[in-house]
Amino acid sequence: MVGGGGREHALVWKLAQSPRVTKIYCAPGNPGISKIAECVDIDIRDNEAVLKFAQVTGIDLTVVGPEAPLADGIVDLFTASGMRIFGPSKAAAEIEGSKSFAKNLMLKYDIPTAAFAVFTGAEEAKAYIRRQGAPLVVKADGLAAGKGVVVAMTEAEALAAVEMIMCDQAFGAAGAQVVIEEFMQGEEASLLTFTDGYSVAPMVSAQDHKRIFDGDAGPNTGGMGAYAPAPVVTPDLLEEIMRKILQPTVDAMRKEGRLYCGCLYAGLMITSDGPKVVEFNARFGDPETQVVLPLLDSDFVNVMEACIDGKLAAEDIRWQEGSAVCVVMAAGGYPGSYAKGAAISGLEQAESSGAMVFHAGTSREGSAVVTSGGRVLGVTAVDTDTLKAIDKAYAAVREISFDGAQYRRDIAHRVIERMK
Ligand code: AMP
Ligand code: GLY
């Protein structure tokens, strides 16, 4: 396993349940992962170093968590060396790495998404904004660790976003181009899928909570919690999303000579005009993975190998009834600057209450587990329905404490509102 956050902890946890797995190594891993896998200190921005470790150790299957190694071609490197790896090639991962590529692909193949324009010059971008008027969404074209998107409700905010991305180069080369999009209204949902480049199999739908504060207030984060399934994605809607979005996208990528193999994640807006794509990711979502994988009933290794071997159509992927809820506990100050090194207590108590505690930003200091990132833990519970899963997750959250800990009290609130 390549990576060391909450998503990778959930991936390792699920892989370890396969009777086909004898041993898992994780680079770099974290203290939570170290209970089920051997963590190895490799720089995961160095794909050659990861390959060398896999070859020397005789790894049968490598799984990639984060987008950066994919964008840098780790899958191409492994494949060329005859090593098995789950994930898209560099050319296929561009669906996440370049927003203009993804938008032009959707335009060409008639896949529903927000109207857009691409600019390489700040003056043209600003002139376009003045012509269109707000609201608009301004996005850095390249990878910006989830921070390159500004939803501008006023013209001034949109102009300031262009200034920040293109002139001040807040995201470096990722901001050499901007995509300016029509503002879409609706409820968001995440649909992660498995694909071998030909068939696509949906996972259970999920919903992320991107804002830091309750009621979806405050700045965007990497994701403060998630739940699955998302009731907004009804069976009919799922059928429509697969027919109009996921299958055409996988077919389009193949036709473009960029066969997509791995997990393809569609961020969706459910508008009054039907489902539309907000973005594609070339990897599992974080924290969506923490709620989706606990509901997977099939052997995870079999599913991944079916993708790699182009045999997904024959694979029977089963999902459990019930719901999963993940509450992210973050460091005080996050998503701004935050302290590190706070001792975490109550982890065992939380786990003995029946929840799973996925480690995201933790490290070991002597015998203590301390905070080392903005998102620290993903406390996850599964139960027969969402309300029970919510109660179980929050009961576990209350067992855990560290200095400055913050978390949202309203994860999965949309399910509760729907029931009312
Ligand atoms: P992204 O990183 O592309 O997922 O964008 C981050 C967030 O910005 C999304 O989860 C949406 O909440 C919001 N967003 C992105 N694009 C749009 C759009 N065209 N209309 C409305 N909201 C958007
Ligand atoms: N949860 C959003 C993402 O993984 O990009």
CSV table of N, CA and C in Angstrom, one decimal, residues 24-106:
chain,number,residue,atom,x,y,z
A,24,ILE,N,1.0,-7.5,4.5
A,24,ILE,CA,0.9,-6.2,3.8
A,24,ILE,C,2.0,-5.3,4.3
A,25,TYR,N,2.6,-4.6,3.4
A,25,TYR,CA,3.6,-3.6,3.7
A,25,TYR,C,2.9,-2.2,3.3
A,26,CYS,N,3.2,-1.2,4.1
A,26,CYS,CA,2.6,0.1,3.8
A,26,CYS,C,3.7,1.2,3.9
A,27,ALA,N,3.8,2.0,2.8
A,27,ALA,CA,4.8,3.1,2.8
A,27,ALA,C,4.0,4.4,2.7
A,28,PRO,N,4.2,5.3,3.6
A,28,PRO,CA,4.9,5.2,4.8
A,28,PRO,C,4.0,4.6,6.0
A,29,GLY,N,2.7,4.5,5.8
A,29,GLY,CA,1.8,4.1,6.8
A,29,GLY,C,1.6,5.1,7.9
A,30,ASN,N,1.1,4.6,9.0
A,30,ASN,CA,0.9,5.4,10.2
A,30,ASN,C,0.6,4.5,11.4
A,31,PRO,N,0.5,5.0,12.7
A,31,PRO,CA,0.4,4.1,13.8
A,31,PRO,C,-0.8,3.2,13.8
A,32,GLY,N,-1.9,3.7,13.2
A,32,GLY,CA,-3.1,2.8,13.1
A,32,GLY,C,-2.8,1.7,12.1
A,33,ILE,N,-2.2,2.0,11.0
A,33,ILE,CA,-1.9,1.0,9.9
A,33,ILE,C,-0.9,0.0,10.4
A,34,SER,N,0.0,0.4,11.3
A,34,SER,CA,1.1,-0.4,11.8
A,34,SER,C,0.5,-1.6,12.6
A,35,LYS,N,-0.7,-1.6,13.0
A,35,LYS,CA,-1.3,-2.7,13.7
A,35,LYS,C,-1.6,-3.9,12.8
A,36,ILE,N,-1.8,-3.5,11.5
A,36,ILE,CA,-2.2,-4.6,10.5
A,36,ILE,C,-1.2,-4.8,9.4
A,37,ALA,N,-0.3,-3.8,9.3
A,37,ALA,CA,0.7,-3.9,8.2
A,37,ALA,C,2.1,-3.5,8.7
A,38,GLU,N,3.1,-3.9,8.0
A,38,GLU,CA,4.4,-3.5,8.3
A,38,GLU,C,4.7,-2.2,7.6
A,39,CYS,N,4.9,-1.1,8.4
A,39,CYS,CA,5.1,0.2,7.8
A,39,CYS,C,6.6,0.3,7.4
A,40,VAL,N,6.8,0.8,6.2
A,40,VAL,CA,8.2,1.0,5.7
A,40,VAL,C,8.4,2.5,5.3
A,41,ASP,N,9.6,3.0,5.7
A,41,ASP,CA,9.9,4.4,5.6
A,41,ASP,C,10.5,4.6,4.2
A,42,ILE,N,9.6,4.8,3.2
A,42,ILE,CA,10.0,5.1,1.8
A,42,ILE,C,9.4,6.4,1.4
A,43,ASP,N,10.1,7.3,0.7
A,43,ASP,CA,9.5,8.5,0.2
A,43,ASP,C,8.6,8.2,-1.0
A,44,ILE,N,7.3,8.3,-0.8
A,44,ILE,CA,6.4,7.9,-1.8
A,44,ILE,C,6.3,8.9,-3.0
A,45,ARG,N,7.0,10.0,-2.9
A,45,ARG,CA,7.1,10.9,-4.1
A,45,ARG,C,8.2,10.3,-5.0
A,46,ASP,N,8.9,9.3,-4.6
A,46,ASP,CA,9.9,8.7,-5.4
A,46,ASP,C,9.5,7.3,-5.9
A,47,ASN,N,8.8,7.3,-7.1
A,47,ASN,CA,8.2,6.1,-7.6
A,47,ASN,C,9.3,5.0,-7.8
A,48,GLU,N,10.5,5.3,-8.2
A,48,GLU,CA,11.6,4.4,-8.4
A,48,GLU,C,11.9,3.6,-7.1
A,49,ALA,N,11.9,4.4,-6.0
A,49,ALA,CA,12.2,3.8,-4.7
A,49,ALA,C,11.1,2.8,-4.3
A,50,VAL,N,9.8,3.2,-4.6
A,50,VAL,CA,8.7,2.3,-4.3
A,50,VAL,C,8.8,1.0,-5.1
A,51,LEU,N,9.1,1.2,-6.4
A,51,LEU,CA,9.3,0.0,-7.3
A,51,LEU,C,10.4,-0.9,-6.8
A,52,LYS,N,11.5,-0.3,-6.4
A,52,LYS,CA,12.6,-1.1,-5.9
A,52,LYS,C,12.3,-1.9,-4.7
A,53,PHE,N,11.6,-1.3,-3.8
A,53,PHE,CA,11.1,-2.0,-2.6
A,53,PHE,C,10.2,-3.2,-3.0
A,54,ALA,N,9.3,-2.9,-3.9
A,54,ALA,CA,8.3,-4.0,-4.2
A,54,ALA,C,9.0,-5.1,-4.9
A,55,GLN,N,10.0,-4.8,-5.7
A,55,GLN,CA,10.8,-5.9,-6.4
A,55,GLN,C,11.6,-6.7,-5.5
A,56,VAL,N,12.3,-6.0,-4.6
A,56,VAL,CA,13.2,-6.7,-3.7
A,56,VAL,C,12.4,-7.6,-2.7
A,57,THR,N,11.3,-7.0,-2.3
A,57,THR,CA,10.5,-7.7,-1.3
A,57,THR,C,9.6,-8.8,-1.9
A,58,GLY,N,9.4,-8.8,-3.2
A,58,GLY,CA,8.5,-9.7,-3.9
A,58,GLY,C,7.1,-9.5,-3.6
A,59,ILE,N,6.7,-8.2,-3.8
A,59,ILE,CA,5.2,-7.9,-3.6
A,59,ILE,C,4.4,-8.4,-4.7
A,60,ASP,N,3.3,-9.0,-4.5
A,60,ASP,CA,2.4,-9.6,-5.5
A,60,ASP,C,1.5,-8.5,-6.1
A,61,LEU,N,1.0,-7.6,-5.2
A,61,LEU,CA,0.1,-6.6,-5.7
A,61,LEU,C,0.3,-5.3,-4.9
A,62,THR,N,0.4,-4.2,-5.7
A,62,THR,CA,0.6,-2.9,-5.1
A,62,THR,C,-0.6,-2.1,-5.3
A,63,VAL,N,-1.1,-1.3,-4.3
A,63,VAL,CA,-2.3,-0.5,-4.3
A,63,VAL,C,-1.8,0.9,-4.0
A,64,VAL,N,-2.3,1.9,-4.8
A,64,VAL,CA,-1.9,3.3,-4.6
A,64,VAL,C,-3.0,4.1,-4.0
A,65,GLY,N,-2.8,4.8,-2.9
A,65,GLY,CA,-3.8,5.6,-2.3
A,65,GLY,C,-3.9,7.0,-2.9
A,66,PRO,N,-2.9,7.8,-2.8
A,66,PRO,CA,-3.0,9.3,-3.2
A,66,PRO,C,-2.8,9.5,-4.7
A,67,GLU,N,-3.1,10.7,-5.1
A,67,GLU,CA,-3.1,11.0,-6.6
A,67,GLU,C,-1.7,11.3,-7.1
A,68,ALA,N,-0.8,11.9,-6.3
A,68,ALA,CA,0.5,12.3,-6.8
A,68,ALA,C,1.3,11.2,-7.5
A,69,PRO,N,1.5,10.0,-6.8
A,69,PRO,CA,2.2,9.0,-7.5
A,69,PRO,C,1.6,8.5,-8.8
A,70,LEU,N,0.3,8.5,-8.8
A,70,LEU,CA,-0.4,8.1,-10.1
A,70,LEU,C,-0.2,9.1,-11.2
A,71,ALA,N,-0.3,10.4,-10.8
A,71,ALA,CA,0.0,11.5,-11.8
A,71,ALA,C,1.5,11.4,-12.3
A,72,ASP,N,2.3,10.9,-11.4
A,72,ASP,CA,3.8,10.8,-11.8
A,72,ASP,C,4.1,9.5,-12.5
A,73,GLY,N,3.1,8.7,-12.8
A,73,GLY,CA,3.3,7.5,-13.6
A,73,GLY,C,3.7,6.3,-12.8
A,74,ILE,N,3.4,6.1,-11.6
A,74,ILE,CA,3.8,4.9,-10.8
A,74,ILE,C,3.3,3.6,-11.5
A,75,VAL,N,2.0,3.7,-12.0
A,75,VAL,CA,1.4,2.5,-12.6
A,75,VAL,C,2.2,2.1,-13.9
A,76,ASP,N,2.5,3.1,-14.7
A,76,ASP,CA,3.3,2.8,-15.9
A,76,ASP,C,4.7,2.2,-15.6
A,77,LEU,N,5.3,2.7,-14.5
A,77,LEU,CA,6.6,2.2,-14.1
A,77,LEU,C,6.5,0.8,-13.6
A,78,PHE,N,5.5,0.5,-12.8
A,78,PHE,CA,5.4,-0.9,-12.3
A,78,PHE,C,5.0,-1.9,-13.5
A,79,THR,N,4.1,-1.5,-14.3
A,79,THR,CA,3.6,-2.3,-15.4
A,79,THR,C,4.8,-2.7,-16.3
A,80,ALA,N,5.6,-1.6,-16.6
A,80,ALA,CA,6.7,-1.9,-17.5
A,80,ALA,C,7.7,-2.8,-16.9
A,81,SER,N,7.7,-3.0,-15.6
A,81,SER,CA,8.7,-3.9,-14.9
A,81,SER,C,8.0,-5.2,-14.6
A,82,GLY,N,6.8,-5.4,-15.1
A,82,GLY,CA,6.1,-6.7,-14.9
A,82,GLY,C,5.6,-6.8,-13.5
A,83,MET,N,5.3,-5.7,-12.8
A,83,MET,CA,4.8,-5.8,-11.4
A,83,MET,C,3.3,-5.4,-11.5
A,84,ARG,N,2.5,-6.1,-10.7
A,84,ARG,CA,1.1,-5.9,-10.6
A,84,ARG,C,0.8,-4.7,-9.7
A,85,ILE,N,-0.1,-3.8,-10.2
A,85,ILE,CA,-0.4,-2.6,-9.5
A,85,ILE,C,-1.9,-2.2,-9.8
A,86,PHE,N,-2.6,-1.8,-8.8
A,86,PHE,CA,-4.0,-1.3,-9.0
A,86,PHE,C,-4.0,0.2,-9.0
A,87,GLY,N,-4.5,0.7,-10.2
A,87,GLY,CA,-4.6,2.2,-10.3
A,87,GLY,C,-4.5,2.5,-11.8
A,88,PRO,N,-4.8,3.8,-12.1
A,88,PRO,CA,-4.8,4.2,-13.5
A,88,PRO,C,-3.4,4.6,-13.9
A,89,SER,N,-3.1,4.5,-15.2
A,89,SER,CA,-1.8,5.0,-15.8
A,89,SER,C,-1.7,6.5,-15.7
A,90,LYS,N,-0.6,7.0,-16.0
A,90,LYS,CA,-0.4,8.5,-16.0
A,90,LYS,C,-1.3,9.2,-16.9
A,91,ALA,N,-1.5,8.6,-18.1
A,91,ALA,CA,-2.4,9.2,-19.1
A,91,ALA,C,-3.8,9.2,-18.6
A,92,ALA,N,-4.2,8.1,-18.0
A,92,ALA,CA,-5.6,8.0,-17.5
A,92,ALA,C,-5.8,8.9,-16.3
A,93,ALA,N,-4.8,9.0,-15.4
A,93,ALA,CA,-4.9,9.8,-14.2
A,93,ALA,C,-5.1,11.3,-14.5
A,94,GLU,N,-4.8,11.7,-15.7
A,94,GLU,CA,-5.0,13.1,-16.1
A,94,GLU,C,-6.5,13.5,-15.9
A,95,ILE,N,-7.4,12.6,-15.9
A,95,ILE,CA,-8.8,12.9,-15.6
A,95,ILE,C,-8.9,13.7,-14.3
A,96,GLU,N,-8.0,13.5,-13.4
A,96,GLU,CA,-8.0,14.3,-12.1
A,96,GLU,C,-6.9,15.4,-12.2
A,97,GLY,N,-5.8,15.0,-12.8
A,97,GLY,CA,-4.6,15.9,-12.8
A,97,GLY,C,-4.8,17.2,-13.6
A,98,SER,N,-5.7,17.1,-14.6
A,98,SER,CA,-5.9,18.3,-15.5
A,98,SER,C,-7.5,18.5,-15.6
A,99,LYS,N,-8.0,19.6,-15.0
A,99,LYS,CA,-9.4,19.8,-15.0
A,99,LYS,C,-9.8,20.2,-16.4
A,100,SER,N,-8.9,20.9,-17.2
A,100,SER,CA,-9.3,21.2,-18.6
A,100,SER,C,-9.4,20.0,-19.4
A,101,PHE,N,-8.5,19.0,-19.2
A,101,PHE,CA,-8.6,17.7,-19.9
A,101,PHE,C,-10.0,17.1,-19.6
A,102,ALA,N,-10.3,17.0,-18.3
A,102,ALA,CA,-11.6,16.3,-17.9
A,102,ALA,C,-12.8,17.0,-18.5
A,103,LYS,N,-12.8,18.4,-18.5
A,103,LYS,CA,-13.9,19.1,-19.0
A,103,LYS,C,-14.0,19.0,-20.5
A,104,ASN,N,-12.9,19.0,-21.2
A,104,ASN,CA,-13.0,18.9,-22.7
A,104,ASN,C,-13.4,17.5,-23.1
A,105,LEU,N,-13.0,16.5,-22.3
A,105,LEU,CA,-13.4,15.1,-22.5
A,105,LEU,C,-15.0,15.0,-22.4
A,106,MET,N,-15.5,15.6,-21.3
A,106,MET,CA,-16.9,15.6,-21.1
A,106,MET,C,-17.7,16.3,-22.2
